[in-house]
Amino acid sequence: MEQLKCKNCRAKIDPDEIAFGVVRCKYCGYTFTWLKKSFEQSVMIDLQIGEDELAACDFNRAYAAYKRASDADKSEPEAYFGMALAENKVQYLKDTVKDRLQPICHEVGGRKFSDNPNYKKALSLATPEQKIIYESRAHEIDYIQAEFASLAQSGLKYDCFICVKVTKDDGKHTEDSFAAGQLYQKLKEDGYHPFYSEEEIGNRRGADYEAMILYALYTSPCMLLVCFDEEYLKTKWVKNEYTRFVALRADDKEKKDEPKIALVYKREEPRRLSGALSKVQPVNYDGAYAYSQICDFVSSFAGRTEEVKK
């Protein structure tokens, strides 16, 4: 059997820790479902392929892989739950703030995930322990889809997402956040619709807060990453937003090499940027034409806001 790894933190897990098709990682605490009983190599391989294809947003290939697994073992609920995810175009991305996998809906329609026949088949085959997790995931997906649909129907759209570290460890606002607030106000005055959580979230909390963040990340065609201290790029919330923004556009073939993030810095340009920030457009906030550069950047994307399917 191939080495089992946590789906959240990728730590190695002892197969003996699997109980009734459920595993709890002792390192990050994340609980996830696993095969109920089958350890056929072909089933395990196809389930892994399905998971990889979901992560790559190739939902047709993901469905085909999960279907092969279900044909090889018709009693394995993981295969049917995977097919339901693929049919509903649901991808899971790592939320570094909550240290958990977060469902991302790539297609928002009138259908509920919990009504999907393959989801219901998975429930019918699941152990009681698996069923609890499946139902919890379905409830979360249904909620996000409903909230996405509501926001889409309202006609709400954004021209850019402003990402910034808002508060320091002592609770005081960062210099960066004041600059972000000023950029937000200037862009609005110039007719753009930027998203800045401090201004747009309102009284939303918990799942409602997360749904709004997801919607803004999903619909914003570009991002302004305001960072005057390079260390802030490593903080959980800032990293969470820009990595998720990039991951959501990983399969975007159009203008693939075009920077979709403007890194607004001050005093000294951050060095050795890599990974999710390997392609950014640097803008010196102290520069004489800083706002003009930022405005031109946002303007080049305005009108390209992805329309949520209804």
Coordinates of C-alpha atoms in Angstrom, one line a residue:
M1 CA 0.0 0.0 0.0
E2 CA 1.3 3.5 -0.9
Q3 CA 2.2 5.7 2.0
L4 CA -1.0 7.4 3.3
K5 CA -0.7 11.2 3.8
C6 CA -3.0 13.7 5.4
K7 CA -5.0 15.5 2.7
N8 CA -4.6 18.7 4.6
C9 CA -1.0 19.0 5.8
R10 CA 0.5 16.0 3.8
A11 CA 2.0 14.5 7.0
K12 CA 2.6 10.7 6.9
I13 CA -0.2 8.7 8.6
D14 CA -0.1 5.2 9.9
P15 CA -2.7 3.1 8.1
D16 CA -3.5 1.4 11.4
E17 CA -5.0 4.8 12.4
I18 CA -7.8 4.4 9.9
A19 CA -11.1 3.5 11.6
F20 CA -14.4 2.9 9.8
G21 CA -13.2 4.8 6.7
V22 CA -12.1 7.9 8.7
V23 CA -8.7 9.3 9.6
R24 CA -7.8 12.1 12.0
C25 CA -4.3 13.6 11.5
K26 CA -2.4 13.8 14.8
Y27 CA -0.3 16.7 13.4
C28 CA -2.9 19.2 12.1
G29 CA -6.1 17.7 13.6
Y30 CA -7.8 17.5 10.2
T31 CA -10.3 14.6 9.8
F32 CA -10.9 13.2 6.4
T33 CA -12.5 10.1 4.8
W34 CA -10.6 7.2 3.4
L35 CA -11.4 4.0 1.7
K36 CA -14.0 2.1 3.7
K37 CA -12.5 -1.4 3.1
S38 CA -11.0 -1.8 -0.4
F39 CA -7.3 -1.7 -0.7
E40 CA -7.2 -2.8 -4.3
Q41 CA -4.3 -1.1 -6.0
S42 CA -6.4 -0.1 -9.0
V43 CA -9.0 1.5 -6.8
M44 CA -6.5 3.5 -4.8
I45 CA -4.7 4.7 -8.0
D46 CA -7.9 5.9 -9.6
L47 CA -9.1 7.7 -6.4
Q48 CA -5.7 9.5 -6.3
I49 CA -6.0 10.4 -9.9
G50 CA -9.5 11.8 -9.3
E51 CA -8.2 13.8 -6.4
D52 CA -5.3 15.2 -8.5
E53 CA -7.6 16.1 -11.4
L54 CA -10.0 17.9 -9.0
A55 CA -7.1 19.9 -7.7
A56 CA -6.2 20.8 -11.3
C57 CA -9.8 21.7 -12.1
D58 CA -10.1 19.1 -14.8
F59 CA -13.5 17.9 -13.7
N60 CA -14.2 15.6 -16.7
R61 CA -11.0 13.7 -16.1
A62 CA -11.7 13.6 -12.3
Y63 CA -15.1 12.1 -12.9
A64 CA -13.7 9.5 -15.3
A65 CA -11.1 8.4 -12.7
Y66 CA -13.7 8.2 -9.9
K67 CA -16.0 6.3 -12.2
R68 CA -13.3 3.7 -12.9
A69 CA -12.9 3.3 -9.1
S70 CA -16.6 2.8 -8.6
D71 CA -16.7 0.2 -11.4
A72 CA -13.9 -1.7 -9.8
D73 CA -15.5 -1.6 -6.3
K74 CA -19.2 -0.7 -6.3
S75 CA -19.3 -0.6 -2.5
E76 CA -16.7 2.2 -2.1
P77 CA -18.3 5.5 -1.0
E78 CA -15.2 7.6 -1.7
A79 CA -15.6 7.0 -5.4
Y80 CA -19.2 8.1 -5.5
F81 CA -18.5 11.2 -3.3
G82 CA -15.7 12.1 -5.7
M83 CA -18.0 11.8 -8.7
A84 CA -20.4 14.2 -7.0
L85 CA -17.6 16.7 -6.5
A86 CA -16.6 16.4 -10.1
E87 CA -20.2 16.8 -11.4
N88 CA -20.7 19.9 -9.3
K89 CA -17.2 21.3 -10.1
V90 CA -16.1 21.6 -6.6
Q91 CA -12.4 21.9 -5.9
Y92 CA -10.7 21.8 -2.4
L93 CA -8.0 24.3 -1.7
K94 CA -5.9 24.7 1.5
D95 CA -7.1 27.5 3.7
T96 CA -3.9 28.3 5.6
V97 CA -5.7 30.5 8.1
K98 CA -8.1 27.8 9.3
D99 CA -5.6 25.0 8.5
R100 CA -8.2 23.1 6.6
L101 CA -9.3 22.3 3.1
Q102 CA -11.9 24.8 1.8
P103 CA -14.4 23.9 -0.9
I104 CA -14.3 26.2 -3.9
C105 CA -17.3 26.2 -6.2
H106 CA -16.4 26.7 -9.9
E107 CA -19.9 26.5 -11.1
V108 CA -22.9 28.0 -9.2
G109 CA -26.3 26.9 -10.3
G110 CA -29.7 26.1 -8.9
R111 CA -29.0 22.5 -8.0
K112 CA -28.0 21.5 -4.5
F113 CA -25.0 19.3 -3.9
S114 CA -27.0 17.3 -1.4
D115 CA -29.5 16.4 -4.2
N116 CA -26.8 14.8 -6.3
P117 CA -27.5 11.0 -6.9
N118 CA -23.8 10.1 -6.5
Y119 CA -23.7 12.0 -3.2
K120 CA -26.7 10.1 -2.0
K121 CA -25.1 6.8 -3.2
A122 CA -22.0 7.6 -1.1
L123 CA -24.2 8.2 1.9
S124 CA -26.0 4.9 1.4
L125 CA -22.6 3.0 1.4
A126 CA -20.8 5.1 4.0
T127 CA -20.0 4.0 7.6
P128 CA -21.7 6.2 10.2
E129 CA -18.4 7.9 10.8
Q130 CA -18.0 8.7 7.1
K131 CA -21.6 9.8 6.8
I132 CA -21.0 12.6 9.3
I133 CA -18.2 14.0 7.3
Y134 CA -19.9 13.7 4.0
E135 CA -23.0 15.4 5.3
S136 CA -21.0 18.2 6.9
R137 CA -19.2 18.8 3.6
A138 CA -22.4 18.8 1.6
H139 CA -24.0 21.3 3.9
E140 CA -21.0 23.7 3.5
I141 CA -21.0 23.4 -0.3
D142 CA -24.8 24.0 -0.4
Y143 CA -24.4 27.1 1.7
I144 CA -21.6 28.5 -0.3
Q145 CA -23.4 27.8 -3.6
A146 CA -26.5 29.5 -2.3
E147 CA -24.6 32.5 -1.1
F148 CA -22.7 32.7 -4.4
A149 CA -25.9 32.6 -6.3
S150 CA -27.4 35.3 -4.1
L151 CA -24.4 37.6 -4.6
A152 CA -24.3 36.9 -8.4
Q153 CA -28.1 37.6 -8.8
S154 CA -27.5 40.9 -7.0
G155 CA -25.2 42.0 -9.8
L156 CA -22.3 42.5 -7.5
K157 CA -18.9 42.4 -9.1
Y158 CA -15.4 43.6 -8.3
D159 CA -12.6 45.0 -10.4
C160 CA -9.8 44.1 -8.0
F161 CA -9.2 42.4 -4.6
I162 CA -7.1 44.4 -2.1
C163 CA -5.0 42.1 0.0
V164 CA -3.2 43.5 3.1
K165 CA -2.2 42.8 6.6
V166 CA -4.7 44.9 8.6
T167 CA -3.5 44.7 12.2
K168 CA -0.2 44.1 14.0
D169 CA 0.3 41.7 16.9
D170 CA -0.6 44.4 19.3
G171 CA -4.0 45.0 17.6
K172 CA -3.0 48.3 16.1
H173 CA -3.6 48.9 12.4
T174 CA -0.6 48.6 10.1
E175 CA 0.7 51.4 7.9
D176 CA -0.2 49.1 5.0
S177 CA -3.8 49.1 5.9
F178 CA -4.1 52.8 5.9
A179 CA -2.6 52.9 2.4
A180 CA -5.0 50.1 1.3
G181 CA -7.9 52.1 2.6
Q182 CA -6.8 55.2 0.7
L183 CA -6.4 53.2 -2.5
Y184 CA -9.8 51.7 -2.0
Q185 CA -11.4 55.2 -1.6
K186 CA -9.5 56.6 -4.6
L187 CA -10.4 53.7 -6.9
K188 CA -14.1 54.0 -5.9
E189 CA -14.0 57.8 -6.6
D190 CA -12.6 57.0 -10.0
G191 CA -15.5 54.7 -10.8
Y192 CA -14.0 51.3 -10.0
H193 CA -15.4 48.7 -7.6
P194 CA -12.5 47.3 -5.5
F195 CA -12.9 44.8 -2.7
Y196 CA -11.3 45.6 0.6
S197 CA -12.6 43.4 3.5
E198 CA -12.5 46.2 6.0
E199 CA -15.0 48.2 3.9
E200 CA -17.0 45.5 2.1
I201 CA -17.6 42.7 4.6
G202 CA -19.8 44.7 6.9
N203 CA -21.4 42.6 9.7
R204 CA -20.7 39.2 8.1
R205 CA -19.2 36.6 10.4
G206 CA -18.3 32.9 10.3
A207 CA -19.5 31.1 7.2
D208 CA -21.0 34.3 5.8
Y209 CA -17.7 36.1 6.0
E210 CA -15.9 33.2 4.3
A211 CA -18.5 33.1 1.5
M212 CA -18.0 36.8 0.8
I213 CA -14.2 36.4 0.8
L214 CA -14.5 33.5 -1.6
Y215 CA -16.9 35.3 -3.9
A216 CA -14.6 38.3 -4.1
L217 CA -11.5 36.1 -4.7
Y218 CA -13.4 34.2 -7.3
T219 CA -14.8 37.2 -9.2
S220 CA -11.9 39.7 -9.0
P221 CA -9.8 39.6 -12.1
C222 CA -6.8 41.1 -10.4
M223 CA -5.3 41.8 -7.0
L224 CA -3.5 44.7 -5.3
L225 CA -1.2 43.2 -2.7
V226 CA -0.2 46.1 -0.4
C227 CA 2.9 45.2 1.6
F228 CA 5.4 47.6 3.1
D229 CA 7.0 44.9 5.2
E230 CA 8.2 41.8 3.4
E231 CA 7.6 39.7 6.5
Y232 CA 3.9 40.3 6.1
L233 CA 3.9 38.2 3.0
K234 CA 4.5 35.2 5.3
T235 CA 1.6 35.9 7.7
K236 CA -1.3 33.5 7.5
W237 CA -4.1 35.7 6.4
V238 CA -2.1 37.6 3.7
K239 CA -0.6 34.3 2.4
N240 CA -4.0 32.7 2.5
E241 CA -5.6 35.3 0.2
Y242 CA -2.9 35.6 -2.4
T243 CA -2.2 31.9 -2.7
R244 CA -5.9 31.1 -3.1
F245 CA -6.2 33.9 -5.7
V246 CA -3.4 32.4 -7.7
A247 CA -4.7 28.8 -7.3
L248 CA -8.1 29.8 -8.5
R249 CA -6.5 31.0 -11.8
A250 CA -4.1 28.1 -12.2
D251 CA -6.0 26.8 -15.1
D252 CA -6.5 30.1 -16.8
K253 CA -4.9 29.6 -20.3
E254 CA -5.7 33.2 -21.5
K255 CA -2.7 35.5 -21.1
K256 CA -1.1 33.0 -18.7
D257 CA 2.1 34.9 -18.3
E258 CA 0.4 38.2 -17.6
P259 CA 0.8 39.4 -13.9
K260 CA -2.5 39.5 -12.2
I261 CA -1.1 40.8 -8.9
A262 CA 0.3 44.3 -8.4
L263 CA 2.7 44.2 -5.4
V264 CA 2.5 47.7 -3.9
Y265 CA 5.6 48.2 -1.7
K266 CA 7.3 51.1 0.0
R267 CA 10.9 52.0 0.7
E268 CA 12.4 48.8 -0.7
E269 CA 11.1 46.3 -3.3
P270 CA 10.7 42.8 -1.7
R271 CA 13.3 40.4 -3.0
R272 CA 13.4 36.7 -3.8
L273 CA 9.7 36.4 -4.5
S274 CA 8.8 32.9 -5.6
G275 CA 5.9 30.4 -5.7
A276 CA 2.5 32.2 -5.9
L277 CA 4.3 35.6 -6.1
S278 CA 6.7 34.6 -8.9
K279 CA 4.8 36.8 -11.3
V280 CA 3.8 40.2 -10.0
Q281 CA 3.9 43.8 -11.2
P282 CA 5.9 45.9 -8.6
V283 CA 4.6 49.4 -7.8
N284 CA 6.6 51.7 -5.5
Y285 CA 4.0 53.5 -3.4
D286 CA 6.4 56.4 -2.8
G287 CA 6.8 56.8 -6.6
A288 CA 5.6 60.0 -8.3
Y289 CA 3.2 58.0 -10.5
A290 CA 2.3 55.3 -8.1
Y291 CA -1.5 55.8 -8.2
S292 CA -1.4 56.2 -12.0
Q293 CA 0.4 52.8 -12.3
I294 CA -2.1 51.2 -10.0
C295 CA -5.1 52.7 -11.8
D296 CA -3.7 51.6 -15.2
F297 CA -3.2 48.1 -13.8
V298 CA -6.7 47.8 -12.5
S299 CA -8.1 49.4 -15.7
S300 CA -6.4 46.8 -17.9
F301 CA -8.5 44.1 -16.1
A302 CA -11.8 46.1 -15.5
G303 CA -14.5 44.5 -17.6
R304 CA -12.8 41.1 -17.5
T305 CA -14.6 40.1 -14.2
E306 CA -15.6 36.5 -14.6
E307 CA -19.3 36.1 -14.8
V308 CA -20.6 33.5 -12.3
K309 CA -22.8 31.0 -14.2
K310 CA -26.4 31.1 -13.2

